[in-house]
Structure formats: C-alpha cells, structure tokens
mmCIF file of C-alpha atoms in Angstrom:
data_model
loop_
_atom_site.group_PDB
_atom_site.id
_atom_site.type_symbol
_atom_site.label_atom_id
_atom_site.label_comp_id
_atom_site.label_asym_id
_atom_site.label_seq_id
_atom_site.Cartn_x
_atom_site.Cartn_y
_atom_site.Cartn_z
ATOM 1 C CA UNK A 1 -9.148 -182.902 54.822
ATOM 2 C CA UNK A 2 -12.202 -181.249 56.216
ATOM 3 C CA UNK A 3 -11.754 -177.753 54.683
ATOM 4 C CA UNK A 4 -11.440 -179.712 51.105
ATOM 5 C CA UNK A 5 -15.041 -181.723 52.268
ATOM 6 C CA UNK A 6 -16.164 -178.021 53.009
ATOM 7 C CA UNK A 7 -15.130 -176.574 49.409
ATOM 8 C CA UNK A 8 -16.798 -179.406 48.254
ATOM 9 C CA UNK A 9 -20.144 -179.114 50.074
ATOM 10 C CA UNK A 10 -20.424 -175.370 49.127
ATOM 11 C CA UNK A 11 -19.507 -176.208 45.415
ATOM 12 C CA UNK A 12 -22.435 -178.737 45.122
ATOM 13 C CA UNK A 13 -24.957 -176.158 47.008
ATOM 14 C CA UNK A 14 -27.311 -174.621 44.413
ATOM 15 C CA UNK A 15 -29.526 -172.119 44.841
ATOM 16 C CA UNK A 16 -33.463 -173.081 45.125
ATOM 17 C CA UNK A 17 -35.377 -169.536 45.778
ATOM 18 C CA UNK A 18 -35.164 -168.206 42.983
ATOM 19 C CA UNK A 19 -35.778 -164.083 42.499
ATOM 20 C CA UNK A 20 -35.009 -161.640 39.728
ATOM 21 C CA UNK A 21 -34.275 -157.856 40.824
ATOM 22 C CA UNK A 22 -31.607 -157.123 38.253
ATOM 23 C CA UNK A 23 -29.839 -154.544 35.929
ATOM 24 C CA UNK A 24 -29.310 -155.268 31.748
ATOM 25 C CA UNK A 25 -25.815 -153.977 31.030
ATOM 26 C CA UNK A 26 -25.004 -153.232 27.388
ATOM 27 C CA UNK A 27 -21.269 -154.410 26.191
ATOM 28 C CA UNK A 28 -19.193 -152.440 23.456
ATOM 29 C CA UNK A 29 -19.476 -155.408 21.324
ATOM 30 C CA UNK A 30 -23.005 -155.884 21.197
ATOM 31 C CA UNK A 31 -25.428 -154.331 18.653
ATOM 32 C CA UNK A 32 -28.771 -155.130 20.112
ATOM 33 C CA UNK A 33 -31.171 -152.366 21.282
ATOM 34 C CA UNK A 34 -31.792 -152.010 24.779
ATOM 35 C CA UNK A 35 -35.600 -153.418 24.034
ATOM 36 C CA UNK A 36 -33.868 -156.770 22.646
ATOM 37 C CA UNK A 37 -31.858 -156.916 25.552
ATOM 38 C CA UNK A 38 -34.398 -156.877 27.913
ATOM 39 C CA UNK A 39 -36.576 -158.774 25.926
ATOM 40 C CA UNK A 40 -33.422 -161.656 26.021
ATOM 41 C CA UNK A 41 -32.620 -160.893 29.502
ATOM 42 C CA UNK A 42 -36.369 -162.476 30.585
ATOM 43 C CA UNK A 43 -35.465 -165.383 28.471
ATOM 44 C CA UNK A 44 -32.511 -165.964 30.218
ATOM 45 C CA UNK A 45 -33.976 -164.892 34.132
ATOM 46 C CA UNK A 46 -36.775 -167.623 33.258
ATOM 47 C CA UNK A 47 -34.175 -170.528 31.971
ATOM 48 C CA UNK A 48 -32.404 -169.976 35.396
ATOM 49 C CA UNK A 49 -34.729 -170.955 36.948
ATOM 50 C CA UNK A 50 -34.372 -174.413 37.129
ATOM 51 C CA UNK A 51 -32.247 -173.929 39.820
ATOM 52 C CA UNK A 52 -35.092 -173.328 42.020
ATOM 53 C CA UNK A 53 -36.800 -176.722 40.771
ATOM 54 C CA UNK A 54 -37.245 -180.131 43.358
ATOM 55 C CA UNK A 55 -35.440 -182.509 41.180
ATOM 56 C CA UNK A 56 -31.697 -180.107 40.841
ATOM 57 C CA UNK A 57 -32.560 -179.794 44.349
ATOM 58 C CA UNK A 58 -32.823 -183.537 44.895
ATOM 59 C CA UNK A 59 -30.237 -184.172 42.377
ATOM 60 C CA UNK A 60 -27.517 -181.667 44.117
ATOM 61 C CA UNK A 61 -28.291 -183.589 47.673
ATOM 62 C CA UNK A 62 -27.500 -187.057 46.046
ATOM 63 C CA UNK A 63 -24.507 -186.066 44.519
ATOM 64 C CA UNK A 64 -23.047 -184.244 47.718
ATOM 65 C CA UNK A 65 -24.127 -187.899 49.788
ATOM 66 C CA UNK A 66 -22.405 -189.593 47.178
ATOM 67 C CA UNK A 67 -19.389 -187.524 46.903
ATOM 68 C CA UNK A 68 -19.237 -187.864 50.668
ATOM 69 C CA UNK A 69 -19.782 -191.380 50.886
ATOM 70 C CA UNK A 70 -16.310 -192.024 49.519
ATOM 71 C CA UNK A 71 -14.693 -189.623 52.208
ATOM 72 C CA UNK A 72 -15.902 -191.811 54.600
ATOM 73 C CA UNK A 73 -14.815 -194.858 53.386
ATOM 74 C CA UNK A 74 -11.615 -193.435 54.246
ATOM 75 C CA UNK A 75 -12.195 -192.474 57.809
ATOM 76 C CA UNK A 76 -11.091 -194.628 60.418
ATOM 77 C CA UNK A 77 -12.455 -193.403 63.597
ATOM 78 C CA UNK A 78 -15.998 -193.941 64.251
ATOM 79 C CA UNK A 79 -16.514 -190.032 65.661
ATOM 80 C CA UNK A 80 -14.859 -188.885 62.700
ATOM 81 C CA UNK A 81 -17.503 -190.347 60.322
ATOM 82 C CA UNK A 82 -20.209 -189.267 62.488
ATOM 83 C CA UNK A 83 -18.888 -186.101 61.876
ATOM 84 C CA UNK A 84 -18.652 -185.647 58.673
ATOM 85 C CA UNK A 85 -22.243 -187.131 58.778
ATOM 86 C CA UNK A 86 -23.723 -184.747 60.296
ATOM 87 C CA UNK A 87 -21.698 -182.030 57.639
ATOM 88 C CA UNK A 88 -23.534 -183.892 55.033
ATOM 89 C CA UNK A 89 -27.014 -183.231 57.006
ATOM 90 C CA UNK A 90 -25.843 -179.460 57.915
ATOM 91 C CA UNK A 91 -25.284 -178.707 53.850
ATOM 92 C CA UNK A 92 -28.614 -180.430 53.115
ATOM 93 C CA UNK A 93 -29.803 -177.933 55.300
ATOM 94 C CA UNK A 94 -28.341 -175.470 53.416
ATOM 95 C CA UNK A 95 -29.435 -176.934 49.827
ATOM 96 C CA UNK A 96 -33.226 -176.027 51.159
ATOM 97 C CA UNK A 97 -32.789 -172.900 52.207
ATOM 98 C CA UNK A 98 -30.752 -171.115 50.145
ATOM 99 C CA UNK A 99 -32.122 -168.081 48.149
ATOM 100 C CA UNK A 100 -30.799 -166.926 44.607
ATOM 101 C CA UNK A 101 -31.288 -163.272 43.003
ATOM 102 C CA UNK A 102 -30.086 -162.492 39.944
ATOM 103 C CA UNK A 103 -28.561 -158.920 39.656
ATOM 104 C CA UNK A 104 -26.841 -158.441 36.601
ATOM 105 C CA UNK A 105 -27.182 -159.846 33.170
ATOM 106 C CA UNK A 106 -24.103 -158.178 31.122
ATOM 107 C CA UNK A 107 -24.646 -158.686 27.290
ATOM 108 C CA UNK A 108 -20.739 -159.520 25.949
ATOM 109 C CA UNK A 109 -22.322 -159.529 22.069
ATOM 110 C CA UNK A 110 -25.492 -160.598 20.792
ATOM 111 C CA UNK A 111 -25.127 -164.405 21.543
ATOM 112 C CA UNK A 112 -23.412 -164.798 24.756
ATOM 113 C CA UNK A 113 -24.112 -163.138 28.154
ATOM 114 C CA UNK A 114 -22.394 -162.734 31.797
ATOM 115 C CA UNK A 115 -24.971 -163.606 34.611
ATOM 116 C CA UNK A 116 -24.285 -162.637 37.853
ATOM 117 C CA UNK A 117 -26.265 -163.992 40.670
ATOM 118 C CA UNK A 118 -26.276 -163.000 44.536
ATOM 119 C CA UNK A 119 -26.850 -166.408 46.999
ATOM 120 C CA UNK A 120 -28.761 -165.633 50.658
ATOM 121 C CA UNK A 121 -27.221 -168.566 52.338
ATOM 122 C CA UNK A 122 -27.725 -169.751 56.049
ATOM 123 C CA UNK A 123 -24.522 -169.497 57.863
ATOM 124 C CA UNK A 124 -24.142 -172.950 59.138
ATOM 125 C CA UNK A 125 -20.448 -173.990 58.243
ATOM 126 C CA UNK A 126 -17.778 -171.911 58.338
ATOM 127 C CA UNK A 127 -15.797 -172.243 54.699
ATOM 128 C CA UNK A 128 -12.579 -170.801 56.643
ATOM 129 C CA UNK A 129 -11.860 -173.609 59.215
ATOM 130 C CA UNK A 130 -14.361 -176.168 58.510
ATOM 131 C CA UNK A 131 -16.381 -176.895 61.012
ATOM 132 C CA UNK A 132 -19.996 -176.012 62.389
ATOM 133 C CA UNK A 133 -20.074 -172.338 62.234
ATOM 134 C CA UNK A 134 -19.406 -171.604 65.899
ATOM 135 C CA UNK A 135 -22.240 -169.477 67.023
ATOM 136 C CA UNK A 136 -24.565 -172.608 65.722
ATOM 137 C CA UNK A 137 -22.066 -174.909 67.539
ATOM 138 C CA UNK A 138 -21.895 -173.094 70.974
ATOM 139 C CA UNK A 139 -25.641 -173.523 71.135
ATOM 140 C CA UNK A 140 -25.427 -177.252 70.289
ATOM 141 C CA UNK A 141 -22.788 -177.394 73.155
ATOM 142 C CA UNK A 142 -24.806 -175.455 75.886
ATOM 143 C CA UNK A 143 -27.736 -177.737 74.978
ATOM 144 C CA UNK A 144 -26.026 -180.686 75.321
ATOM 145 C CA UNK A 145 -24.249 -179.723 78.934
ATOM 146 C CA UNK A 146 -28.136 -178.527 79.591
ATOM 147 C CA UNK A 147 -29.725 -181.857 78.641
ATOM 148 C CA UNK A 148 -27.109 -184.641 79.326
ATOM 149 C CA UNK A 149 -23.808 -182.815 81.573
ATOM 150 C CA UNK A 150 -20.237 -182.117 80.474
ATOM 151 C CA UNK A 151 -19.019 -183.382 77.353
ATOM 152 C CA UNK A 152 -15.340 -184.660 77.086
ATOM 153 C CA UNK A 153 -14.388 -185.935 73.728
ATOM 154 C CA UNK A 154 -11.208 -187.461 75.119
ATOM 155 C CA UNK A 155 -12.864 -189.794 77.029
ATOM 156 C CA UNK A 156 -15.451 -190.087 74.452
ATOM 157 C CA UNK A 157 -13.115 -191.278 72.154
ATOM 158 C CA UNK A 158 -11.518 -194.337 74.497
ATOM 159 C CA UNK A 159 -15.362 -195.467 75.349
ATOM 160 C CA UNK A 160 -17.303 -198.297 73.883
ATOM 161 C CA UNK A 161 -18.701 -197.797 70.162
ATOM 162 C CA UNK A 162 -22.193 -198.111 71.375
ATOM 163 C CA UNK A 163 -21.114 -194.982 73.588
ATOM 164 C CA UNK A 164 -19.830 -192.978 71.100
ATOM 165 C CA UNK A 165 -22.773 -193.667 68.870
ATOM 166 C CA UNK A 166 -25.399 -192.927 72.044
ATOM 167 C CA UNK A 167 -23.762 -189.365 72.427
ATOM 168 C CA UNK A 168 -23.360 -188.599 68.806
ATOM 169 C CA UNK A 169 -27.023 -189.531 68.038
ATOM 170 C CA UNK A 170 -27.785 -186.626 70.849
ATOM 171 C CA UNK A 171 -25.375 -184.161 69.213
ATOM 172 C CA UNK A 172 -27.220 -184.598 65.868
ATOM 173 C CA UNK A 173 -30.039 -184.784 67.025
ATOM 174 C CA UNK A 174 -30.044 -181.403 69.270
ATOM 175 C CA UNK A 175 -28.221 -179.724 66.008
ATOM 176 C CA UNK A 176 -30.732 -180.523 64.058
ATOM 177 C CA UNK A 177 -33.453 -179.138 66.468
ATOM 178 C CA UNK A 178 -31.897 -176.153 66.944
ATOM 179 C CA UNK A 179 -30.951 -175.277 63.763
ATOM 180 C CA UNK A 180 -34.802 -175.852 62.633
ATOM 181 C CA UNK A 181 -36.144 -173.696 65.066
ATOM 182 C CA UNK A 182 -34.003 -171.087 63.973
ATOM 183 C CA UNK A 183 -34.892 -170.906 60.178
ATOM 184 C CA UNK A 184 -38.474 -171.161 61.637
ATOM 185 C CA UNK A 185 -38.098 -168.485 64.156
ATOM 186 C CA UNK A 186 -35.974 -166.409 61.176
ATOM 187 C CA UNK A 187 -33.601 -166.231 63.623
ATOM 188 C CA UNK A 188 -30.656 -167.573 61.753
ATOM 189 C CA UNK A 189 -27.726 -165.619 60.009
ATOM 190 C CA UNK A 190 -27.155 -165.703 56.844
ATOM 191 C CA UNK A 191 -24.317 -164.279 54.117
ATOM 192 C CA UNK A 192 -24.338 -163.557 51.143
ATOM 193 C CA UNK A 193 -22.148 -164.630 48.238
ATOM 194 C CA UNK A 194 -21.699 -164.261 44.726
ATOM 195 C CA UNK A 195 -21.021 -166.068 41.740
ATOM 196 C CA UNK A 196 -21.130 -165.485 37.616
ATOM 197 C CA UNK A 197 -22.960 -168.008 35.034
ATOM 198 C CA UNK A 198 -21.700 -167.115 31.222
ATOM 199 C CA UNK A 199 -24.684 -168.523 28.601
ATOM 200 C CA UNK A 200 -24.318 -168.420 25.217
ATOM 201 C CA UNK A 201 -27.373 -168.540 22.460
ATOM 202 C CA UNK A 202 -27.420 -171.556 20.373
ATOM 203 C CA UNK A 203 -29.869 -172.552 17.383
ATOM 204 C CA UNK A 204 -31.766 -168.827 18.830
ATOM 205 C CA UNK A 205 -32.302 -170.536 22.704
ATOM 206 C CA UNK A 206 -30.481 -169.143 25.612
ATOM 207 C CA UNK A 207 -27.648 -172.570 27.486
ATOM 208 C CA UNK A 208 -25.840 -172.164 30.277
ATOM 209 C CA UNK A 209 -22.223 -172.768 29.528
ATOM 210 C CA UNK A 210 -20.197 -175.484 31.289
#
C-alpha cells in the first residue's frame, strides 16, 4: 500500500526549475537541416517550460492532496493517516524544489520529436521501500529523542488519540524543520532521474503528446 502511494507521489511530481543544456540529434527519417532543427528545438525548449510555471506547480500539489485524500479515507488507524500526511507534505516538498534540464531533443521526422529531460530531485522518500528516506529520518529520530526522550511506537499506538496526535504534531513538525534547513543550508542530497516527453507538430506549433 505505501510503495503504490510512493509511485504515485513521484508520478504527480513535475519539474519546476527549468534549464536547457542540451544536444539536437538528427533521425534517419528526418529531412530538416541541422539550422531547422535547432531553430525547432528552441521552440520546443521554450513550450516546456510550463513546467516550471506556479499554477502546474499548484495544480500538481492539488491533485497529489486529492489523490491522497482518498487513501486516507481508507486508513483506519489514526498514526497511519498521520503518516501518510506527512508523505503528502514531504512530496510537496519535493514539487518546489525539483530542477528540470533538458538534454536531448531527438528529431524522429520533421513533425514529431523525442525529448529527454534529466530531474535534480531532493532525496526525501525512498521509491524502493516507501518510507522517509532514512538518512532524513534518522535525523528526525535523534531530534526527537533530543527534544522530547525515547520514542516507542508500540506504546504510542495503545495511548489516547490526543497522545498520538501531541507526538505526531512534533514528528512533523521537527521533519519539516529539518528538512528546510537543509535545502537552505544546500545540504540536502539529491538524485537524479530521467524521463522522455514525445511532441508532435500540429497546425506548424510544437504539443506535447499524451
């Protein structure tokens, strides 16, 4: 269940720096000259960027919150959709400060064109086992023990509601510290991953496809 909310959250996240530092590749089927091709590929590096603007930014956020909305729905435990909560906040995170380059634009013929795009991305949840990724959580852990003690999450779990929801509110709330000071102190890690857009020219303007 969480690994799927994590293929989710990483399927929403676009890009929203936005940089161009690219090669034009020429395909056998294609008859422009390289001067048309770069000419397009501009075109094309300049209609890509709407990924970088503040509404698919805004956009992107509301449709991961509502996406994740009905995952909690289903959770019974009150811990459990704190958790997942707090995922939600983590990949908002992650929405802001992700950073695009594009660094290919393959021409297939005249009228369509491969894209491919490298994404900077904070490492903040690990796509392998779903969860905080755990450098970020060990630091959230010794933070907590420094501020408030040991943390059992056994006996968490039997304790009052209004228990659970006092330590929980710390937990976010010490995440979300630290993980702020990092991207401020550019002291957070980050991977990189890439992806492919396919466009195709229609009525002589350059769409992304799908």
């Amino acid at each position: 269940m969480i690994k799927r909310r994590i293929t989710i959250l990483f399927l929403l996240v676009f890009s929203l720096e936005f940089t161009a530092q690219y090669k034009t590749v020429k395909g056998k089927n294609v008859k422009m000259s390289q001067q048309e091709m770069d000419r397009n590929a501009v075109e094309i590096v300049e209609i890509l960027k709407f990924l970088d603007t503040d509404e698919v930014k805004q956009e992107t956020i509301k449709a991961m919150k509502k996406d994740m909305k009905k995952t909690l729905e289903k959770e019974e435990g009150y811990i459990e959709k704190r958790v997942s909560e707090m995922m939600t906040d983590i990949a908002a995170i992650t929405i802001e400060n992700r950073e695009t380059t594009v660094t290919k634009v393959m021409f297939l013929s005249d009228k369509s064109v491969n894209v491919t795009i490298q994404i900077k991305i904070p490492m903040l949840l690990d796509k392998h086992n779903g969860v905080v990724e755990k450098d970020v959580q060990g630091e959230v852990d010794r933070e907590y023990k420094k501020r408030y003690g040991e943390l059992d999450f056994r006996i968490l779990r039997n304790s009052p509601k209004s228990e659970q929801k006092k330590v929980m509110d710390r937990i976010a709330m010490i995440q979300k510290e630290l993980i702020q000071k990092k991207i401020k102190n550019k002291t957070m890690k980050y991977e990189f991953l890439t992806e492919n857009l396919m466009l195709v020219k229609i009525n002589n303007e350059w769409k992304v496809k799908g």
